[in-house]
Amino acid sequence: MVSEKVSRKTAAKEELLLLLPRIDRVLEAEPAVLRIDADPVMIIGDIHGDSQALEFVIGKRKELNCKNVLFLGDYVDRGPQGTEVLIRLFRLKLEDPDHIFLLRGNHETVDMNLYYGFFEEIGLDQEFLLRISLTYDKMPIAAVLLGHTFCVHGGINGTGSIDSIRKEEAFAFPYLWNDPSKRAGLTSSIRGSTVKEFGPDIVDGFLETNNLKRIIRGHTALENGYKWWFDGKLLSLFSCPDYVGLGNAAAFALYEKEEIKLFIFGN
């Protein structure tokens, strides 16, 4: 059984390696901040190596007849099927690049992969990890839906313009990592000294500066798969059920005709 599992992972790695040059070209051509100007749009939170959750939301895409799908990052780590999830997502993107959108999450980084499962999943293959990190670097950081909804994996970094967002990891870091907080201002985070939490005043300033209505983000495991913040100005989504055995439900959102519908699934 162990040998069979190893051989399947080896085959998956080989398949993923073959996809990387093609997906690199597609992702590299996309800006740091995507503009998605057609609805409906499905918005998917963290997947974390859960192929079953991914197949569920892909099936819902067909059921809802929704061409546009935006993934908010964190495709690998914590779950056992990160390689398979990346293959599935990259194939979807290559088949339909104008309607499948893949944002970068904080787990699309080498530092996280080393400690949270993906490096072990790929057999401690440093060369493979460094190669896929080049693809991570090409992923867009955020998206604006219909001109008024800012979508990102983590959060915001103050009240500045989204025009300053860059794909380079140093610039992208706050957008991959920061979290909402009830405390005003930009404050310290339990995630680490370089991570910040942003309060309702920061959200108000950011939305006003950029002429936006709301923020939709992932990054945080949630008991019901979603959470509204700041009187509906921010929606947090998490699309991996029973994350590391927590027993949580998962959720995704459908934006259509000025309305956000939430779909709960999993545990």
Coordinates of C-alpha atoms in Angstrom, one line a residue:
M1 CA 0.0 0.0 0.0
V2 CA 2.8 2.4 0.9
S3 CA 4.6 1.6 -2.4
E4 CA 1.5 2.2 -4.3
K5 CA 0.9 5.5 -2.7
V6 CA 4.5 6.6 -3.4
S7 CA 4.2 5.6 -7.0
R8 CA 1.0 7.6 -7.4
K9 CA 2.6 10.7 -5.9
T10 CA 5.6 10.2 -8.2
A11 CA 3.3 10.1 -11.2
A12 CA 1.4 13.2 -9.9
K13 CA 4.7 15.1 -9.5
E14 CA 5.7 14.3 -13.0
E15 CA 2.4 15.4 -14.4
L16 CA 2.6 18.6 -12.4
L17 CA 6.1 19.3 -13.7
L18 CA 4.9 19.0 -17.3
L19 CA 2.1 21.5 -16.6
L20 CA 4.3 24.2 -15.0
P21 CA 5.9 25.8 -18.1
R22 CA 2.4 26.2 -19.7
I23 CA 0.8 27.6 -16.6
D24 CA 3.7 29.9 -16.0
R25 CA 3.1 31.6 -19.3
V26 CA -0.6 32.1 -18.6
L27 CA -0.1 33.4 -15.0
E28 CA 2.8 35.7 -16.0
A29 CA 0.6 37.5 -18.5
E30 CA -1.9 38.4 -15.7
P31 CA -1.5 41.6 -13.7
A32 CA -1.1 41.6 -9.9
V33 CA -4.7 42.8 -9.5
L34 CA -7.2 41.1 -11.9
R35 CA -10.3 42.8 -13.1
I36 CA -13.3 40.5 -13.4
D37 CA -16.2 42.4 -15.0
A38 CA -18.8 39.7 -15.7
D39 CA -21.0 37.9 -13.3
P40 CA -22.0 35.4 -11.9
V41 CA -18.7 34.6 -10.1
M42 CA -18.1 31.8 -7.7
I43 CA -15.6 32.7 -5.0
I44 CA -13.7 29.8 -3.3
G45 CA -11.7 30.0 -0.1
D46 CA -8.8 27.8 1.1
I47 CA -8.7 24.3 -0.3
H48 CA -5.6 23.0 1.5
G49 CA -5.0 19.8 -0.4
D50 CA -8.6 18.5 -0.1
S51 CA -9.4 17.1 -3.6
Q52 CA -12.9 16.1 -2.5
A53 CA -13.8 19.7 -1.5
L54 CA -12.3 20.9 -4.8
E55 CA -14.4 18.4 -6.8
F56 CA -17.5 19.5 -4.9
V57 CA -17.1 23.1 -5.9
I58 CA -16.2 22.3 -9.5
G59 CA -19.4 20.2 -9.6
K60 CA -21.4 23.2 -8.2
R61 CA -19.9 25.3 -11.0
K62 CA -21.7 23.1 -13.6
E63 CA -24.8 22.9 -11.5
L64 CA -25.0 26.7 -11.1
N65 CA -24.0 27.3 -14.7
C66 CA -21.3 29.7 -13.6
K67 CA -18.4 30.3 -16.0
N68 CA -16.3 32.5 -13.7
V69 CA -14.6 31.0 -10.7
L70 CA -12.2 32.9 -8.5
F71 CA -10.0 30.9 -6.0
L72 CA -8.5 32.9 -3.1
G73 CA -5.4 30.8 -2.6
D74 CA -4.0 28.2 -0.2
Y75 CA -4.2 25.2 -2.5
V76 CA -1.6 23.0 -0.7
D77 CA -0.3 22.2 2.8
R78 CA -2.3 20.7 5.8
G79 CA -4.1 18.2 3.5
P80 CA -2.7 15.2 1.7
Q81 CA -3.6 16.0 -1.9
G82 CA -1.9 19.3 -2.7
T83 CA -0.2 17.9 -5.8
E84 CA -3.5 16.7 -7.2
V85 CA -5.3 19.9 -6.3
L86 CA -2.6 21.9 -8.2
I87 CA -2.9 19.6 -11.2
R88 CA -6.7 20.0 -11.3
L89 CA -6.6 23.8 -10.9
F90 CA -3.8 24.3 -13.4
R91 CA -5.6 22.1 -16.0
L92 CA -8.8 24.1 -15.4
K93 CA -6.9 27.3 -15.9
L94 CA -5.3 26.1 -19.1
E95 CA -8.6 24.9 -20.5
D96 CA -10.4 28.1 -19.6
P97 CA -8.0 30.9 -18.8
D98 CA -10.5 33.7 -19.2
H99 CA -12.9 32.3 -16.6
I100 CA -10.8 30.5 -14.0
F101 CA -8.7 32.8 -11.7
L102 CA -6.1 31.6 -9.2
L103 CA -4.9 34.1 -6.6
R104 CA -1.8 33.4 -4.5
G105 CA -2.2 32.5 -0.8
N106 CA 0.3 32.5 2.0
H107 CA 0.8 28.8 1.6
E108 CA 1.9 29.3 -2.0
T109 CA 5.3 30.1 -0.5
V110 CA 8.4 27.8 0.1
D111 CA 8.6 28.8 3.8
M112 CA 5.1 27.5 4.5
N113 CA 5.5 24.4 2.3
L114 CA 8.6 23.4 4.3
Y115 CA 6.7 23.2 7.6
Y116 CA 3.0 22.5 6.8
G117 CA 3.0 19.3 4.7
F118 CA 3.6 20.0 1.0
F119 CA 7.3 19.4 1.2
E120 CA 6.8 16.1 2.9
E121 CA 4.0 15.2 0.4
I122 CA 6.5 15.7 -2.5
G123 CA 9.1 13.4 -0.9
L124 CA 11.3 16.2 0.5
D125 CA 12.3 17.1 -3.1
Q126 CA 14.0 20.5 -2.8
E127 CA 14.5 20.9 -6.5
F128 CA 10.8 20.3 -7.2
L129 CA 9.8 22.8 -4.4
L130 CA 12.1 25.5 -5.8
R131 CA 10.6 24.9 -9.3
I132 CA 7.1 25.3 -8.2
S133 CA 8.0 28.4 -6.2
L134 CA 8.7 30.1 -9.5
T135 CA 5.1 29.4 -10.5
Y136 CA 3.9 30.8 -7.2
D137 CA 5.7 34.1 -7.9
K138 CA 3.7 34.5 -11.1
M139 CA 0.3 34.2 -9.5
P140 CA -1.9 37.4 -9.2
I141 CA -2.4 38.8 -5.7
A142 CA -5.9 40.2 -5.8
A143 CA -8.9 40.7 -8.0
V144 CA -11.6 43.4 -8.3
L145 CA -15.1 42.1 -9.1
L146 CA -17.4 44.3 -11.1
G147 CA -15.4 47.3 -10.2
H148 CA -16.4 47.3 -6.5
T149 CA -15.5 44.1 -4.6
F150 CA -11.8 43.5 -3.6
C151 CA -10.9 39.8 -3.3
V152 CA -7.6 38.7 -1.8
H153 CA -6.3 35.8 0.3
G154 CA -5.4 37.5 3.5
G155 CA -6.2 41.2 3.8
I156 CA -5.1 44.8 3.3
N157 CA -2.1 46.8 4.4
G158 CA -3.6 50.2 5.3
T159 CA -5.7 52.6 3.3
G160 CA -3.6 53.0 0.2
S161 CA -4.3 52.5 -3.4
I162 CA -4.5 49.0 -4.9
D163 CA -2.4 50.3 -7.8
S164 CA 0.6 49.8 -5.5
I165 CA 0.1 46.0 -5.3
R166 CA 2.9 44.0 -6.9
K167 CA 3.5 40.3 -7.4
E168 CA 6.9 40.4 -5.7
E169 CA 6.6 38.5 -2.4
A170 CA 7.9 41.4 -0.3
F171 CA 5.1 43.7 -1.7
A172 CA 2.5 40.9 -1.7
F173 CA 3.2 39.7 1.9
P174 CA 0.5 41.8 3.7
Y175 CA -2.1 40.8 1.2
L176 CA -1.4 37.1 1.8
W177 CA -1.1 37.3 5.6
N178 CA -3.1 40.1 7.3
D179 CA -6.4 39.5 9.1
P180 CA -9.4 41.6 10.1
S181 CA -9.8 42.7 13.8
K182 CA -12.3 44.5 15.9
R183 CA -9.5 46.8 17.1
A184 CA -8.9 50.0 15.3
G185 CA -5.9 50.7 13.2
L186 CA -3.1 48.3 12.1
T187 CA -2.2 46.2 15.1
S188 CA 0.0 43.2 16.0
S189 CA -1.0 39.7 15.2
I190 CA -0.5 36.3 16.9
R191 CA 0.6 35.0 13.5
G192 CA 4.0 36.8 13.8
S193 CA 5.8 40.1 14.2
T194 CA 5.5 40.9 10.5
V195 CA 1.8 40.2 10.2
K196 CA -0.8 42.9 11.0
E197 CA -4.5 42.9 11.9
F198 CA -6.6 45.7 10.3
G199 CA -9.6 47.3 12.0
P200 CA -12.9 48.8 10.8
D201 CA -11.4 52.2 10.3
I202 CA -8.7 50.8 8.0
V203 CA -11.4 48.9 6.0
D204 CA -13.4 52.1 5.7
G205 CA -10.4 54.1 4.5
F206 CA -9.3 51.4 2.1
L207 CA -12.7 51.2 0.5
E208 CA -13.1 54.9 0.2
T209 CA -9.6 55.4 -1.3
N210 CA -10.2 52.7 -4.0
N211 CA -14.0 53.5 -4.5
L212 CA -14.9 50.0 -3.5
K213 CA -17.9 48.5 -1.6
R214 CA -16.5 45.4 0.2
I215 CA -13.7 42.9 0.7
I216 CA -13.9 39.1 0.3
R217 CA -11.0 37.1 1.6
G218 CA -9.9 33.6 2.8
H219 CA -7.0 32.7 5.1
T220 CA -9.0 31.9 8.3
A221 CA -10.5 28.5 9.3
L222 CA -14.1 29.2 10.4
E223 CA -16.6 26.9 12.1
N224 CA -19.4 27.6 9.6
G225 CA -17.1 28.2 6.6
Y226 CA -17.8 31.9 6.5
K227 CA -18.0 35.1 8.6
W228 CA -19.2 38.6 8.0
W229 CA -17.3 41.5 9.4
F230 CA -17.8 45.3 9.7
D231 CA -21.5 45.5 8.9
G232 CA -21.1 43.5 5.7
K233 CA -18.1 45.3 4.4
L234 CA -15.9 42.2 4.6
L235 CA -16.7 38.5 4.0
S236 CA -14.3 35.8 5.1
L237 CA -14.5 32.4 3.4
F238 CA -13.0 29.0 4.0
S239 CA -13.7 26.1 1.7
C240 CA -11.9 23.2 3.3
P241 CA -14.3 21.1 5.6
D242 CA -13.0 19.4 8.7
Y243 CA -9.7 21.2 8.4
V244 CA -7.0 19.3 10.3
G245 CA -9.8 17.5 12.2
L246 CA -11.5 20.6 13.5
G247 CA -14.9 19.4 12.3
N248 CA -15.7 22.8 10.6
A249 CA -18.1 23.3 7.7
A250 CA -16.9 24.9 4.5
A251 CA -18.4 27.6 2.3
F252 CA -18.1 29.3 -1.0
A253 CA -19.9 32.4 -2.3
L254 CA -21.8 33.1 -5.5
Y255 CA -21.9 36.8 -6.6
E256 CA -24.7 37.4 -9.0
K257 CA -26.8 40.5 -9.8
E258 CA -25.6 42.6 -6.9
E259 CA -26.3 39.7 -4.4
I260 CA -23.9 37.4 -2.5
K261 CA -25.3 33.9 -1.9
L262 CA -23.5 31.6 0.5
F263 CA -23.3 27.8 0.0
I264 CA -22.3 25.7 3.0
F265 CA -21.0 22.2 2.6
G266 CA -19.0 19.5 4.4
N267 CA -19.2 18.5 8.0

